[in-house]
Short mmCIF file of C-alpha atoms and ligand atoms in Angstrom, two decimals:
data_model
loop_
_atom_site.label_atom_id
_atom_site.label_comp_id
_atom_site.label_asym_id
_atom_site.label_seq_id
_atom_site.Cartn_x
_atom_site.Cartn_y
_atom_site.Cartn_z
CA MET A 1 0.18 -0.20 0.15
CA THR A 2 1.42 3.59 -0.73
CA ASP A 3 2.28 6.16 1.65
CA ARG A 4 -0.06 8.02 3.56
CA VAL A 5 1.07 12.21 2.10
CA ILE A 6 -1.01 12.26 -0.43
CA ALA A 7 -1.22 16.18 -1.60
CA LEU A 8 -3.94 15.62 -4.04
CA VAL A 9 -3.39 18.77 -5.68
CA ASP A 10 0.09 20.26 -6.04
CA ALA A 11 1.52 22.89 -8.10
CA GLY A 12 3.19 20.23 -10.54
CA ARG A 13 -0.01 18.57 -11.28
CA ARG A 14 -1.93 21.95 -12.57
CA LYS A 15 -1.34 21.76 -16.22
CA PRO A 16 -0.93 25.23 -18.15
CA LEU A 17 -4.18 26.17 -20.30
CA PRO A 18 -3.05 24.80 -24.17
CA PRO A 19 -3.49 28.39 -26.76
CA VAL A 20 -6.76 29.66 -26.62
CA ALA A 21 -8.98 31.02 -29.53
CA ASP A 22 -12.41 32.45 -29.43
CA VAL A 23 -15.15 30.10 -29.94
CA ALA A 24 -18.48 30.20 -30.53
CA PRO A 25 -21.04 27.83 -28.39
CA GLY A 26 -21.66 24.97 -29.71
CA LEU A 27 -20.55 21.69 -29.63
CA THR A 28 -16.55 20.37 -29.18
CA ARG A 29 -14.60 17.96 -30.65
CA ASP A 30 -11.10 16.27 -29.04
CA ARG A 31 -8.34 14.90 -31.23
CA LEU A 32 -9.81 11.67 -31.89
CA GLY A 33 -13.34 13.52 -32.87
CA ARG A 34 -15.54 12.43 -30.06
CA PRO A 35 -17.51 15.22 -28.61
CA MET A 36 -17.97 16.61 -24.92
CA ARG A 37 -21.58 15.41 -23.78
CA ASP A 38 -21.18 14.42 -20.22
CA LEU A 39 -19.78 16.06 -17.61
CA ARG A 40 -19.11 14.92 -13.96
CA ILE A 41 -18.98 17.24 -11.18
CA SER A 42 -17.62 16.15 -7.93
CA VAL A 43 -19.23 18.31 -4.83
CA THR A 44 -16.96 17.01 -2.26
CA ASP A 45 -13.67 14.98 -1.41
CA ARG A 46 -15.38 13.72 1.79
CA CYS A 47 -17.58 10.16 2.17
CA ASN A 48 -18.64 8.27 5.19
CA PHE A 49 -17.52 5.13 3.54
CA ARG A 50 -14.25 3.43 2.72
CA CYS A 51 -14.33 1.68 0.30
CA THR A 52 -11.16 -0.04 -0.23
CA TYR A 53 -10.62 0.83 -4.44
CA CYS A 54 -11.47 3.84 -4.20
CA MET A 55 -10.61 5.88 -0.63
CA PRO A 56 -8.75 3.18 1.42
CA ARG A 57 -8.67 4.00 5.55
CA GLU A 58 -5.09 3.65 5.23
CA VAL A 59 -4.89 6.79 3.14
CA PHE A 60 -7.63 8.61 4.46
CA GLY A 61 -7.52 7.97 7.79
CA ALA A 62 -8.52 9.92 10.55
CA ASP A 63 -5.98 12.37 10.02
CA TYR A 64 -6.41 13.14 6.64
CA ARG A 65 -7.36 16.66 5.53
CA PHE A 66 -9.96 17.23 3.57
CA LEU A 67 -10.45 20.53 1.59
CA PRO A 68 -11.07 23.31 3.68
CA HIS A 69 -14.72 24.52 2.56
CA GLU A 70 -13.69 27.89 1.02
CA GLN A 71 -11.22 26.12 -1.55
CA LEU A 72 -14.61 24.12 -2.75
CA LEU A 73 -16.30 25.80 -5.64
CA SER A 74 -19.56 27.10 -4.39
CA PHE A 75 -23.02 26.52 -6.06
CA GLU A 76 -22.55 29.42 -7.77
CA GLU A 77 -19.43 29.16 -9.44
CA ILE A 78 -20.71 25.27 -10.15
CA ALA A 79 -23.95 26.57 -11.72
CA ARG A 80 -21.88 29.18 -13.92
CA LEU A 81 -19.62 26.62 -15.29
CA ALA A 82 -22.20 24.10 -15.80
CA ASN A 83 -23.68 26.59 -17.69
CA ILE A 84 -20.65 27.39 -19.91
CA PHE A 85 -20.45 23.78 -20.38
CA ALA A 86 -23.85 23.16 -21.90
CA SER A 87 -23.21 25.83 -24.29
CA GLN A 88 -20.24 23.37 -25.65
CA GLY A 89 -22.33 20.45 -26.15
CA ILE A 90 -22.85 18.97 -22.24
CA GLU A 91 -25.86 17.35 -22.42
CA LYS A 92 -25.71 15.99 -18.76
CA ILE A 93 -24.77 16.39 -15.21
CA ARG A 94 -23.42 13.62 -13.36
CA LEU A 95 -23.31 15.11 -9.62
CA THR A 96 -20.07 11.94 -7.52
CA GLY A 97 -17.65 12.97 -4.73
CA GLY A 98 -16.47 11.59 -2.27
CA GLU A 99 -20.58 10.73 -1.50
CA PRO A 100 -22.25 13.96 -3.08
CA LEU A 101 -25.04 13.62 -0.41
CA LEU A 102 -22.70 14.77 2.66
CA ARG A 103 -22.71 18.53 0.68
CA ARG A 104 -24.81 20.80 2.67
CA ASN A 105 -28.00 21.78 0.93
CA ILE A 106 -27.13 20.19 -2.43
CA GLU A 107 -30.77 20.02 -3.08
CA ARG A 108 -30.44 23.74 -3.46
CA LEU A 109 -27.25 23.09 -6.32
CA ILE A 110 -29.85 20.58 -7.95
CA GLU A 111 -31.98 23.13 -8.53
CA MET A 112 -29.94 25.80 -10.18
CA LEU A 113 -28.65 23.18 -12.48
CA ALA A 114 -31.98 21.51 -13.45
CA ALA A 115 -32.86 25.27 -14.78
CA ILE A 116 -30.08 24.98 -17.26
CA THR A 117 -31.85 24.73 -20.95
CA LEU A 118 -29.73 23.32 -23.72
CA PRO A 119 -28.98 25.08 -27.01
CA ASP A 120 -31.83 22.82 -28.33
CA GLY A 121 -34.25 23.93 -25.31
CA LYS A 122 -34.16 20.89 -23.61
CA ALA A 123 -33.21 20.66 -20.06
CA MET A 124 -30.16 19.23 -18.68
CA GLU A 125 -29.97 15.20 -17.84
CA LEU A 126 -28.79 15.38 -14.32
CA THR A 127 -28.20 12.28 -12.10
CA LEU A 128 -26.35 11.91 -9.07
CA THR A 129 -24.20 8.45 -8.00
CA THR A 130 -24.31 7.72 -4.32
CA ASN A 131 -23.80 5.00 -1.34
CA ALA A 132 -26.99 5.35 -0.61
CA SER A 133 -26.28 5.90 3.12
CA LEU A 134 -28.56 9.33 2.76
CA LEU A 135 -30.54 8.36 0.32
CA GLU A 136 -33.56 7.01 2.49
CA ARG A 137 -33.94 10.49 4.04
CA LYS A 138 -33.10 12.66 1.02
CA ALA A 139 -35.09 10.47 -2.04
CA ARG A 140 -38.03 13.23 -1.84
CA ALA A 141 -36.24 16.07 -1.86
CA LEU A 142 -33.70 15.29 -4.54
CA LYS A 143 -36.78 14.42 -7.20
CA ASP A 144 -38.25 17.76 -5.65
CA ALA A 145 -35.42 19.98 -7.04
CA GLY A 146 -35.13 18.31 -10.37
CA LEU A 147 -33.11 15.77 -10.22
CA LYS A 148 -33.88 12.70 -13.17
CA ARG A 149 -31.81 9.93 -11.75
CA VAL A 150 -29.53 8.20 -9.21
CA THR A 151 -27.15 5.23 -9.32
CA VAL A 152 -26.55 3.74 -6.35
CA SER A 153 -23.10 1.50 -5.28
CA LEU A 154 -23.60 -1.58 -3.77
CA ASP A 155 -21.05 -4.03 -3.90
CA ALA A 156 -22.97 -7.17 -2.30
CA LEU A 157 -25.96 -8.05 -0.37
CA ASP A 158 -24.32 -9.49 3.27
CA ASP A 159 -22.81 -7.48 5.48
CA PRO A 160 -19.57 -9.03 6.50
CA THR A 161 -18.52 -8.99 2.36
CA PHE A 162 -20.11 -5.28 1.99
CA ALA A 163 -17.71 -4.31 4.94
CA ALA A 164 -15.08 -6.26 3.37
CA MET A 165 -15.41 -3.82 0.38
CA ASN A 166 -16.44 -0.58 1.92
CA ASP A 167 -14.87 -0.97 5.43
CA ALA A 168 -17.81 0.67 6.66
CA LYS A 169 -20.27 -0.61 9.58
CA PHE A 170 -23.42 0.22 7.48
CA PRO A 171 -26.15 -2.30 7.23
CA VAL A 172 -26.63 -3.35 3.69
CA ALA A 173 -30.52 -3.00 4.25
CA LYS A 174 -30.41 0.86 5.20
CA VAL A 175 -28.85 0.84 0.93
CA LEU A 176 -31.64 -1.48 -0.22
CA ALA A 177 -34.20 0.91 1.90
CA GLY A 178 -32.49 4.04 0.07
CA ILE A 179 -33.24 2.30 -3.74
CA ASP A 180 -37.17 1.80 -2.53
CA ALA A 181 -37.43 5.44 -1.54
CA ALA A 182 -35.66 6.22 -4.84
CA ASP A 183 -37.90 4.10 -7.00
CA ALA A 184 -40.89 5.27 -4.94
CA VAL A 185 -40.41 8.85 -5.30
CA GLY A 186 -39.79 8.57 -9.43
CA LEU A 187 -36.03 8.73 -9.14
CA ALA A 188 -36.06 5.26 -11.44
CA PRO A 189 -34.77 3.17 -12.95
CA VAL A 190 -32.29 2.88 -10.37
CA LYS A 191 -28.67 1.82 -11.69
CA ILE A 192 -26.43 -0.29 -9.05
CA ASN A 193 -22.76 -0.35 -9.48
CA MET A 194 -21.24 -3.54 -8.36
CA VAL A 195 -17.47 -3.29 -8.17
CA VAL A 196 -15.72 -6.51 -8.32
CA LYS A 197 -13.14 -7.64 -6.51
CA ARG A 198 -11.28 -11.43 -6.94
CA GLY A 199 -11.15 -12.95 -3.60
CA VAL A 200 -13.48 -10.36 -1.98
CA ASN A 201 -17.05 -10.31 -2.97
CA GLU A 202 -16.54 -12.17 -6.49
CA HIS A 203 -19.54 -14.92 -4.70
CA SER A 204 -21.82 -12.13 -4.39
CA ILE A 205 -22.28 -11.79 -8.20
CA LEU A 206 -25.05 -14.59 -8.78
CA PRO A 207 -27.04 -13.31 -5.25
CA MET A 208 -26.56 -9.85 -7.07
CA ALA A 209 -27.97 -10.83 -10.22
CA LYS A 210 -30.93 -12.91 -8.93
CA ARG A 211 -31.63 -9.49 -6.20
CA PHE A 212 -32.08 -7.48 -8.83
CA LYS A 213 -33.66 -9.81 -11.68
CA GLY A 214 -37.23 -8.68 -12.59
CA SER A 215 -37.01 -5.55 -10.24
CA GLY A 216 -36.62 -3.04 -13.04
CA HIS A 217 -33.67 -1.41 -11.89
CA VAL A 218 -30.05 -1.81 -13.58
CA LEU A 219 -27.18 -4.08 -11.75
CA ARG A 220 -24.03 -3.19 -13.37
CA PHE A 221 -20.85 -5.08 -12.76
CA ILE A 222 -17.67 -3.08 -13.07
CA GLU A 223 -13.96 -4.44 -13.28
CA PHE A 224 -11.88 -3.59 -10.25
CA MET A 225 -9.97 -0.36 -11.69
CA ASP A 226 -6.22 1.12 -11.37
CA VAL A 227 -7.90 4.60 -10.42
CA GLY A 228 -5.60 7.00 -8.27
CA ALA A 229 -2.41 5.61 -6.75
CA THR A 230 -4.10 4.19 -3.49
CA ASN A 231 -5.72 0.91 -3.82
CA GLY A 232 -2.99 -1.28 -4.34
CA TRP A 233 -4.66 -2.48 -7.74
CA ARG A 234 -3.23 -5.59 -9.04
CA MET A 235 -4.41 -7.39 -12.00
CA ASP A 236 -4.72 -10.58 -10.67
CA ASP A 237 -7.88 -8.95 -8.44
CA VAL A 238 -9.50 -8.35 -11.65
CA ILE A 239 -12.57 -10.24 -12.56
CA PRO A 240 -12.79 -9.93 -16.70
CA SER A 241 -16.58 -9.01 -17.34
CA SER A 242 -16.78 -11.84 -19.58
CA GLU A 243 -16.12 -14.38 -16.76
CA ILE A 244 -18.66 -12.72 -14.95
CA ILE A 245 -21.42 -12.93 -18.10
CA ARG A 246 -20.44 -16.46 -18.32
CA LEU A 247 -21.04 -17.15 -14.97
CA ILE A 248 -24.76 -15.73 -14.81
CA GLY A 249 -25.92 -17.02 -18.25
CA ALA A 250 -25.26 -20.00 -17.03
CA GLN A 251 -28.35 -20.11 -14.66
CA MET A 252 -30.06 -16.92 -16.36
CA PRO A 253 -29.71 -16.53 -19.87
CA LEU A 254 -28.19 -13.40 -21.55
CA ASP A 255 -28.62 -12.01 -24.85
CA PRO A 256 -26.20 -8.91 -25.92
CA ILE A 257 -28.27 -5.77 -26.68
CA ASP A 258 -27.35 -2.35 -28.27
CA PRO A 259 -26.26 0.85 -26.07
CA ASN A 260 -29.02 3.09 -25.11
CA TYR A 261 -26.65 6.01 -26.82
CA PRO A 262 -23.48 6.55 -28.07
CA GLY A 263 -20.53 6.59 -25.36
CA GLU A 264 -22.42 4.43 -23.01
CA VAL A 265 -20.28 3.02 -20.63
CA ALA A 266 -21.92 0.08 -19.88
CA GLU A 267 -22.08 -3.13 -21.82
CA ARG A 268 -25.84 -4.17 -21.81
CA TRP A 269 -26.86 -7.39 -21.57
CA ARG A 270 -30.54 -8.23 -21.26
CA TYR A 271 -32.62 -11.75 -19.56
CA ARG A 272 -33.65 -13.66 -22.03
CA ASP A 273 -36.96 -14.64 -20.52
CA GLY A 274 -37.72 -10.63 -20.72
CA SER A 275 -37.19 -9.82 -16.81
CA GLY A 276 -34.68 -6.78 -17.49
CA GLU A 277 -31.28 -6.52 -18.32
CA ILE A 278 -27.60 -6.26 -16.71
CA GLY A 279 -24.47 -4.09 -17.65
CA VAL A 280 -20.59 -5.08 -17.16
CA ILE A 281 -18.45 -1.88 -17.49
CA SER A 282 -14.88 -2.96 -18.34
CA SER A 283 -12.56 -0.76 -18.31
CA VAL A 284 -9.81 -3.22 -17.63
CA THR A 285 -10.29 -6.04 -20.15
CA GLN A 286 -12.15 -3.85 -23.17
CA ALA A 287 -11.24 -0.72 -23.57
CA PHE A 288 -14.42 1.73 -24.30
CA CYS A 289 -12.19 5.17 -24.95
CA ARG A 290 -12.81 5.60 -28.59
CA SER A 291 -16.17 6.63 -27.06
CA CYS A 292 -15.52 8.38 -24.56
CA THR A 293 -17.23 12.35 -23.99
CA ARG A 294 -16.77 12.44 -20.82
CA ALA A 295 -14.79 15.46 -18.84
CA ARG A 296 -14.56 16.02 -15.30
CA ILE A 297 -14.82 18.80 -12.50
CA SER A 298 -12.87 18.34 -9.39
CA THR A 299 -14.41 19.46 -6.15
CA GLU A 300 -12.10 22.74 -5.70
CA GLY A 301 -12.59 23.25 -9.73
CA MET A 302 -9.82 21.51 -11.61
CA LEU A 303 -10.97 20.19 -14.90
CA TYR A 304 -9.87 16.47 -15.84
CA THR A 305 -10.08 15.16 -19.21
CA CYS A 306 -10.25 11.40 -18.33
CA LEU A 307 -10.42 9.38 -15.00
CA PHE A 308 -6.83 8.49 -15.29
CA ALA A 309 -5.62 11.53 -15.25
CA THR A 310 -2.46 12.69 -13.78
CA THR A 311 -2.65 16.51 -14.22
CA GLY A 312 -5.80 19.27 -14.42
CA TYR A 313 -6.52 22.45 -14.97
CA ASP A 314 -7.43 25.15 -12.77
CA PHE A 315 -10.77 26.66 -13.90
CA ARG A 316 -11.44 27.59 -10.03
CA ALA A 317 -9.14 30.34 -10.72
CA LEU A 318 -10.79 31.30 -13.86
CA LEU A 319 -14.24 31.74 -11.87
CA ARG A 320 -12.32 33.68 -9.31
CA SER A 321 -10.79 36.14 -12.21
CA ASP A 322 -12.19 38.57 -14.21
CA LYS A 323 -12.44 36.95 -16.92
CA SER A 324 -15.78 36.56 -18.59
CA ASP A 325 -18.25 33.23 -19.56
CA THR A 326 -16.76 34.27 -23.46
CA GLU A 327 -13.04 33.96 -22.22
CA ILE A 328 -13.97 30.61 -19.63
CA ARG A 329 -15.86 29.09 -22.69
CA ALA A 330 -12.85 29.46 -24.94
CA ALA A 331 -10.59 27.94 -22.46
CA VAL A 332 -12.98 24.64 -22.00
CA ALA A 333 -13.05 24.37 -26.13
CA ALA A 334 -9.26 24.49 -26.22
CA VAL A 335 -8.74 21.94 -23.35
CA TRP A 336 -10.80 19.42 -25.33
CA GLY A 337 -9.96 20.43 -28.68
CA ALA A 338 -6.34 19.23 -27.11
CA ARG A 339 -7.38 16.03 -25.30
CA ASP A 340 -6.45 12.55 -27.40
CA ASP A 341 -7.09 10.49 -23.90
CA HIS A 342 -7.11 6.55 -24.23
CA TYR A 343 -5.89 5.15 -20.57
CA SER A 344 -7.49 2.01 -21.12
CA GLU A 345 -6.10 1.67 -24.31
CA ILE A 346 -2.47 2.04 -22.91
CA ARG A 347 -3.09 0.23 -19.68
CA SER A 348 -0.11 -1.80 -18.58
CA ALA A 349 2.09 -2.84 -15.79
CA GLN A 350 4.10 0.49 -16.02
CA THR A 351 1.36 2.69 -16.26
CA ALA A 352 -1.08 1.24 -13.41
CA PRO A 353 1.11 2.75 -10.53
CA GLN A 354 1.26 6.39 -12.31
CA ARG A 355 0.43 8.88 -9.64
CA LYS A 356 -3.09 9.37 -10.89
CA ILE A 357 -5.62 11.64 -9.80
CA GLU A 358 -8.12 9.89 -6.55
CA MET A 359 -11.42 8.67 -8.05
CA SER A 360 -12.60 10.15 -4.63
CA TYR A 361 -11.52 13.41 -5.79
CA ILE A 362 -13.34 13.51 -8.97
CA GLY A 363 -15.99 11.17 -9.12
CA GLY A 364 -16.16 7.61 -10.54
S1 SF4 B 1 -9.67 6.03 -19.61
FE1 SF4 B 1 -10.02 7.65 -19.89
S2 SF4 B 1 -10.34 8.25 -22.24
FE2 SF4 B 1 -10.49 6.05 -21.38
S3 SF4 B 1 -12.52 5.70 -21.19
FE3 SF4 B 1 -11.88 6.03 -19.12
S4 SF4 B 1 -12.20 8.01 -19.09
FE4 SF4 B 1 -12.43 7.64 -21.14
#
């Protein structure tokens, strides 16, 4: 396991902005021709869980220094930036963290983002990824504020395995109650993300599949990834999605189905008996970089163009300067235009230990 001293952002990890030229509002494409469609915004670097693949307690322990509030983007700054990104082609915003429901008054931010109208007149599609620890209590308010859907992280159905993955003394029953509450208020279908780690929770694959089959919710299995620099990732701990599909398909036959939209992260499989679908997210064994349309804003306003980035661009400085929206939009277009990320295609034993930005800081 890596050392405890993690300076998440230091001078060395900020890239200078590429040359900026005036740009008209409209779709921006990167060097691989990929449009910018999805914006993931991390609203806090804090979490009440310590998932071993994301925020291991050995590193994010009791004396870990989280970002002070004044360094976080304010709701007004997030909304301003989201409007600028919307003018450049962003159609969907996913709120992440850490655990986004820990950010006080997040409903207020959701109201502000839900009010964004896209250039084609449509409303911004607003989703959120949560560990559901607060979802049962907050589901109604989130829905009323304008949230469309939620994705819930759940890595097992039995408390001991759940704790082995999330290092949190938190009952699975409360996560399931959060999913039911989201369903009851119309934040559905709920997507459920299960990270699978060999030797820890692969025995939960079939019970999870059976639990959510026919529920209307979509369970997705995520290959264990070398995100950040602290989760001790090894290829040996990865269970390829093909193995998961074979395991489930042997008992509950599956058929592949087309993506809902270009760039969808999960590969979709439908139960042959018509009782719903599952997904697999295979960043390690089946890279999907060629259709990646995701940009990420960190809790303190750094723009990253890949989940496995090692450096980012400081947009908080621009927001807190006298730069106009037009100038900031030009900077967004310049950054995306210069993008050629495709980490999952070049992943190797040499790249895995690179000091990549932590997932708990920029969201999954
Ligand atoms: S590795 Fe980077 S470029 Fe590839 S899909 Fe993931 S975020 Fe996109």
